[in-house]
mmCIF file of C-alpha atoms in Angstrom:
data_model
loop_
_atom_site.group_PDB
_atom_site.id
_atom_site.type_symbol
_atom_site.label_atom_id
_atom_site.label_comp_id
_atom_site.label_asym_id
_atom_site.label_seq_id
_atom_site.Cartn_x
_atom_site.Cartn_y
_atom_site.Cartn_z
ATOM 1 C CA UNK E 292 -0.179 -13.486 20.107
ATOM 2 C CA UNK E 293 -2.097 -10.605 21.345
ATOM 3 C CA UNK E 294 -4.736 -8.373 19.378
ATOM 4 C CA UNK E 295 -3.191 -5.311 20.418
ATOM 5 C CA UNK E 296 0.033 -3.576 20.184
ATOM 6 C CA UNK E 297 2.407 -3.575 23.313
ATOM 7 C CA UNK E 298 5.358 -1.548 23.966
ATOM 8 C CA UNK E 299 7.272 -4.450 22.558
ATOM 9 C CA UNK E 300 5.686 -5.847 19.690
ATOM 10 C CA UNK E 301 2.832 -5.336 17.177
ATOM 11 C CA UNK E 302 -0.478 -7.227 17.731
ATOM 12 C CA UNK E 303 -2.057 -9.157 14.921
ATOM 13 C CA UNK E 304 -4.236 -6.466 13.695
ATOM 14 C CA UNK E 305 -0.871 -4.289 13.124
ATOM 15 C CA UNK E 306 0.607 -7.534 11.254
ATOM 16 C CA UNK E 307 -2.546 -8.425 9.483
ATOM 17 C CA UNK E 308 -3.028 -4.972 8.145
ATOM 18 C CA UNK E 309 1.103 -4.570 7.232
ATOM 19 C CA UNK E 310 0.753 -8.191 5.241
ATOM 20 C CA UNK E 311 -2.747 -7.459 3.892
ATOM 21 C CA UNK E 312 -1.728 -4.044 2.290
ATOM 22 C CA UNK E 313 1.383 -5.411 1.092
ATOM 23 C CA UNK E 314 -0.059 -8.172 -0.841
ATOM 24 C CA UNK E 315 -2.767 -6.143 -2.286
ATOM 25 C CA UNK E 316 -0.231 -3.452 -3.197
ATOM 26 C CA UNK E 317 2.303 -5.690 -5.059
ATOM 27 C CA UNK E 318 -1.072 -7.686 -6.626
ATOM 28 C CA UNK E 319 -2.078 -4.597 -8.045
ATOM 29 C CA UNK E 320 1.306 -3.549 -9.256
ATOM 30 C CA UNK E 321 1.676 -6.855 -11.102
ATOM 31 C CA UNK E 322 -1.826 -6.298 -12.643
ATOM 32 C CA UNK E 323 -1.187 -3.057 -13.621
ATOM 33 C CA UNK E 324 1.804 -3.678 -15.541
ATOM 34 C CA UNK E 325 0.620 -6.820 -17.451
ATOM 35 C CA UNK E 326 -2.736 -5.355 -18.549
ATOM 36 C CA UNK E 327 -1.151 -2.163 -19.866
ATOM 37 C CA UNK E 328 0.930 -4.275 -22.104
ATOM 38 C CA UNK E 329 -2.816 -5.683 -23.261
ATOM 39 C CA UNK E 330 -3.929 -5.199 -26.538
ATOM 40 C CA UNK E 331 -8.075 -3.910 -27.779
ATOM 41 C CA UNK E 332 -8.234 -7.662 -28.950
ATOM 42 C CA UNK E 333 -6.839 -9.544 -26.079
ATOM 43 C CA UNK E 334 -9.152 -11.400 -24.236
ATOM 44 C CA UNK E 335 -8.286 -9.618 -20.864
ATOM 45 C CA UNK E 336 -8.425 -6.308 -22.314
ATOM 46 C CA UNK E 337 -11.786 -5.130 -20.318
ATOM 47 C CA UNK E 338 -11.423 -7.925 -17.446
ATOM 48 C CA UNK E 339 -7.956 -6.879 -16.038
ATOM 49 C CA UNK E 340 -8.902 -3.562 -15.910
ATOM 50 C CA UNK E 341 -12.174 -3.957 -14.161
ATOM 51 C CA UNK E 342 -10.279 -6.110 -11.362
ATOM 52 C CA UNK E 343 -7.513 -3.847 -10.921
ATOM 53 C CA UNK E 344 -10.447 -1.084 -10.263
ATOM 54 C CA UNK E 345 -12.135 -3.200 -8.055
ATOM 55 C CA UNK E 346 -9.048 -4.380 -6.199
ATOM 56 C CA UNK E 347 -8.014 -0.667 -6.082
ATOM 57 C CA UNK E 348 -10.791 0.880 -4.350
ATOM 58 C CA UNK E 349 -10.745 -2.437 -1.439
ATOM 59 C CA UNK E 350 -7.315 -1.090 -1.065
ATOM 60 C CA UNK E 351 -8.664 2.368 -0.370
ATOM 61 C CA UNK E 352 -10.929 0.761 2.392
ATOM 62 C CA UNK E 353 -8.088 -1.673 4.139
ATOM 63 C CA UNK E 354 -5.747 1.457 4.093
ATOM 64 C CA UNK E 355 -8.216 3.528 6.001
ATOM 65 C CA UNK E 356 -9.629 1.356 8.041
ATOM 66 C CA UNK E 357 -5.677 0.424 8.797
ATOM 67 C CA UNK E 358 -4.947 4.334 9.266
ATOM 68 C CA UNK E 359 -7.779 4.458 11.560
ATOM 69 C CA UNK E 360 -6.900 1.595 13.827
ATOM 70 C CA UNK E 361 -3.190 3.558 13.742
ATOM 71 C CA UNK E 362 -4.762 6.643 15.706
ATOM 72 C CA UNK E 363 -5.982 4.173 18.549
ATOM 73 C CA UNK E 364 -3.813 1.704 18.818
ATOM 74 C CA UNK E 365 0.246 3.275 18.959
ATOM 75 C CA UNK E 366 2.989 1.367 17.370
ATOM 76 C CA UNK E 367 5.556 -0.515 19.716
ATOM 77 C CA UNK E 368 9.130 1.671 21.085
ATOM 78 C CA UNK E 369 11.563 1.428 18.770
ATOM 79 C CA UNK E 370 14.130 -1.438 19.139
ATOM 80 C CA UNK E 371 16.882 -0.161 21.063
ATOM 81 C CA UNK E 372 19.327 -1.039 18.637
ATOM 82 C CA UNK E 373 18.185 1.402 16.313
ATOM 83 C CA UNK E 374 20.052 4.739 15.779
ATOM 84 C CA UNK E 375 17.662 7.715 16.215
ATOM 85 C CA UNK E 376 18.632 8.536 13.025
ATOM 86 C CA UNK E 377 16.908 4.992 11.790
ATOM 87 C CA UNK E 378 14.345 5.591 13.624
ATOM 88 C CA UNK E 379 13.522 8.801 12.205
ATOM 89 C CA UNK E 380 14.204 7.202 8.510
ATOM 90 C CA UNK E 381 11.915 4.703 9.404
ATOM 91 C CA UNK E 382 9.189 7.089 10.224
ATOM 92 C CA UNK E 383 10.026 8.954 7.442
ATOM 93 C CA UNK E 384 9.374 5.926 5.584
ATOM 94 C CA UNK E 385 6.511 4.484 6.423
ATOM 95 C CA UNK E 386 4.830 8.019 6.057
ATOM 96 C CA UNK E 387 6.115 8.317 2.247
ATOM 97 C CA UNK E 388 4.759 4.723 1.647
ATOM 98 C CA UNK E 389 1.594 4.945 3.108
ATOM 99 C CA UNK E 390 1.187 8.869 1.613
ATOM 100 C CA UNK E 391 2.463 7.120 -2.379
ATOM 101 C CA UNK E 392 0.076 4.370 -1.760
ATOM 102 C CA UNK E 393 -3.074 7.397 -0.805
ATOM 103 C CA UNK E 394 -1.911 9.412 -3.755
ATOM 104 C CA UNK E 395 -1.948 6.130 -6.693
ATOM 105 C CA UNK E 396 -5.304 5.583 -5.336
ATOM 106 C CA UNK E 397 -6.345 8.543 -5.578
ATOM 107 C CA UNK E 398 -4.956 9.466 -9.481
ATOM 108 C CA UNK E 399 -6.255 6.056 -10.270
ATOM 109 C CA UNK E 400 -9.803 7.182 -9.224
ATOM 110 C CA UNK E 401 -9.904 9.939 -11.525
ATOM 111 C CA UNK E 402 -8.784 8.093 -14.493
ATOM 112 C CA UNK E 403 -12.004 5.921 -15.358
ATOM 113 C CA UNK E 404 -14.035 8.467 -13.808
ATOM 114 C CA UNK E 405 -12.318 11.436 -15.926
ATOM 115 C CA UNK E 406 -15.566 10.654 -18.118
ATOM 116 C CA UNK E 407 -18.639 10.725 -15.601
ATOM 117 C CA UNK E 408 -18.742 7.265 -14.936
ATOM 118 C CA UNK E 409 -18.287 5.237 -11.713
ATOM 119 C CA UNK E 410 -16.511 2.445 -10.401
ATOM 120 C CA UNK E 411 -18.249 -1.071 -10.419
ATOM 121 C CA UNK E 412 -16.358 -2.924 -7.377
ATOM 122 C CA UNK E 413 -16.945 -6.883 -8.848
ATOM 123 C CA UNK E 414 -20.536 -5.834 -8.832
ATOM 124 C CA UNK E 415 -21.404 -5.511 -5.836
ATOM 125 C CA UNK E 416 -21.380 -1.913 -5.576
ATOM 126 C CA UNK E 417 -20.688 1.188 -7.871
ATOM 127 C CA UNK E 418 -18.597 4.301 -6.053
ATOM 128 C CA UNK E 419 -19.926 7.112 -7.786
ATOM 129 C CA UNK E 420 -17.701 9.182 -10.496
ATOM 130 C CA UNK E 421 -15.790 11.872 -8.899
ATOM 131 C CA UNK E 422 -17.683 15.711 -8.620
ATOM 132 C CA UNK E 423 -14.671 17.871 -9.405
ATOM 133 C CA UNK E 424 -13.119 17.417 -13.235
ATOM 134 C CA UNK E 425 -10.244 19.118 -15.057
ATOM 135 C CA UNK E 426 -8.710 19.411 -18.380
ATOM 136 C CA UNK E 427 -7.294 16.566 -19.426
ATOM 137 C CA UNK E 428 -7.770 14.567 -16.493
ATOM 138 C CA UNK E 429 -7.558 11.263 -17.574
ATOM 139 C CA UNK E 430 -4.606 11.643 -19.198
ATOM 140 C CA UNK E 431 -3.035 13.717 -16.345
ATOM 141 C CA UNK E 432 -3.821 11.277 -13.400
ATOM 142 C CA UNK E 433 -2.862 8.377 -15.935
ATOM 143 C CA UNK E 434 0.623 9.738 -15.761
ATOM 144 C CA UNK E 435 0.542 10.519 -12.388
ATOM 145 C CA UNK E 436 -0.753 7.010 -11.620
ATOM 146 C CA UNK E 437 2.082 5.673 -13.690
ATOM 147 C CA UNK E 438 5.122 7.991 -12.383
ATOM 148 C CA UNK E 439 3.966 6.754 -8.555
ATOM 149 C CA UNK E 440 3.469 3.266 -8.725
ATOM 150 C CA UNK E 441 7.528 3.707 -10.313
ATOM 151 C CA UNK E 442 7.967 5.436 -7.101
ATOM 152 C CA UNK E 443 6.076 3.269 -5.307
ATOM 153 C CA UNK E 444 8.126 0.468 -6.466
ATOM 154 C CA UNK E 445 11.292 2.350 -5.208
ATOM 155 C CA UNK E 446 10.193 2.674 -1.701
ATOM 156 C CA UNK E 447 9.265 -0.843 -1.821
ATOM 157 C CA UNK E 448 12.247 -2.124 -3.088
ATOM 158 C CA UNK E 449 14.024 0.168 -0.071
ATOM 159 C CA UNK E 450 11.450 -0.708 2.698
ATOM 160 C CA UNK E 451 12.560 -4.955 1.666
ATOM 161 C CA UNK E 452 16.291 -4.179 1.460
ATOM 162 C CA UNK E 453 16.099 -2.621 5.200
ATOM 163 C CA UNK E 454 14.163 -5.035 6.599
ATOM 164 C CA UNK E 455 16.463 -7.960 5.499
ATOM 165 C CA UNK E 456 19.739 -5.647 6.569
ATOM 166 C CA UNK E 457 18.241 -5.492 9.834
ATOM 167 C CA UNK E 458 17.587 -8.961 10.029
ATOM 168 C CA UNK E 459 20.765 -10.792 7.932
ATOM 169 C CA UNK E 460 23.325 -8.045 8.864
ATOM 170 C CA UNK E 461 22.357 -6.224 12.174
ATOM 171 C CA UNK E 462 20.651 -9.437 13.710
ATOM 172 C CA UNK E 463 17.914 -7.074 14.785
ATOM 173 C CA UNK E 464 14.200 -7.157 15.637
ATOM 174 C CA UNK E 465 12.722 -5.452 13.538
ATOM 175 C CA UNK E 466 11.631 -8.226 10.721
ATOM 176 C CA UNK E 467 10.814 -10.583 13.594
ATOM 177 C CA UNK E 468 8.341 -8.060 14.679
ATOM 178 C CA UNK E 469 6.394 -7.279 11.694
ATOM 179 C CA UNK E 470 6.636 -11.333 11.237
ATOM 180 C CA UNK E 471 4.913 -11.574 14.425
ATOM 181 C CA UNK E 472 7.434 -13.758 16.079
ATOM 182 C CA UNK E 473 9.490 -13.311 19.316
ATOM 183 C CA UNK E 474 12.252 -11.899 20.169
ATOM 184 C CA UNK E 475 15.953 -13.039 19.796
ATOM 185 C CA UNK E 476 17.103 -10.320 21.992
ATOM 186 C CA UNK E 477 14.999 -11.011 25.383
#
């Protein structure tokens, strides 16, 4: 398999970037709803947290590192058995997922660092509390956190439905693709 993209197929860094984020993602969306459920005496209570910080801002570095490596190296033609109208879905898609995943980062940034304090990455490293505050910030990118990672589970659930319809019902390449396997159509 090749590094790069071609006009046919993504290269391992595309796949290994698409796999990476999405197992960080749904890691951190399975975090984030046990530990909220987490009672002050629980034994996770300050642990689950922490990790979910820590995996959070690694995501923030994959996801730009992966957006950079998207200006240099362009994605494959779409699959001529796509409508233009799926392929502009598709597009339309990947931006929204991509742009929910920037934004949950983001509000979930500014809610430990609502009160000065920064983020301690496993220990290894501290990203420093955010310069700009507002009223009620914690609260307000709590909720905002909350409300997109519902969203974000949406999108999700849509991006996973399309990719099996294209591969169980239209007997498309598209899954194969992002799988990094060849083509059934060549």
């Amino acid at each position: 398999m090749q590094l790069f993209n071609t006009s046919e197929r993504f290269g391992m860094v595309t796949i290994f970037f698409h796999w990476m984020i999405a197992t960080i993602v749904l890691t951190l969306l399975a975090l984030g709803w046990y530990m909220v459920e987490l009672t002050y005496y629980d034994p996770l209570y300050n642990s689950l947290p922490f990790i979910h910080k820590s995996i959070g801002v690694l995501l923030a570095a994959v996801l730009i590192v992966k957006l950079g490596w998207r200006l240099f190296d362009r994605a494959p033609s779409p699959i001529a058995a796509l409508s233009a109208l799926e392929t502009t879905f598709a597009g339309m898609a990947h931006i929204a997922l991509n742009t929910l995943i920037l934004f949950i980062i983001i509000s979930g940034y500014l809610i430990p660092t609502a009160n000065g304090e920064g983020i301690s990455v496993f220990d290894w490293f501290e990203v420093p509390a955010s310069m700009v505050e507002f009223p009620d910030q914690e609260d307000t990118a709590g909720l905002l956190h909350k409300v997109l990672a519902y969203a974000l589970v949406g999108f999700i659930a849509v991006h996973m439905a399309a990719a099996c319809k294209h591969h169980f019902i239209q007997k498309n390449d598209v899954l194969r693709r992002m799988l990094g396997l060849t083509s059934n159509h060549s």
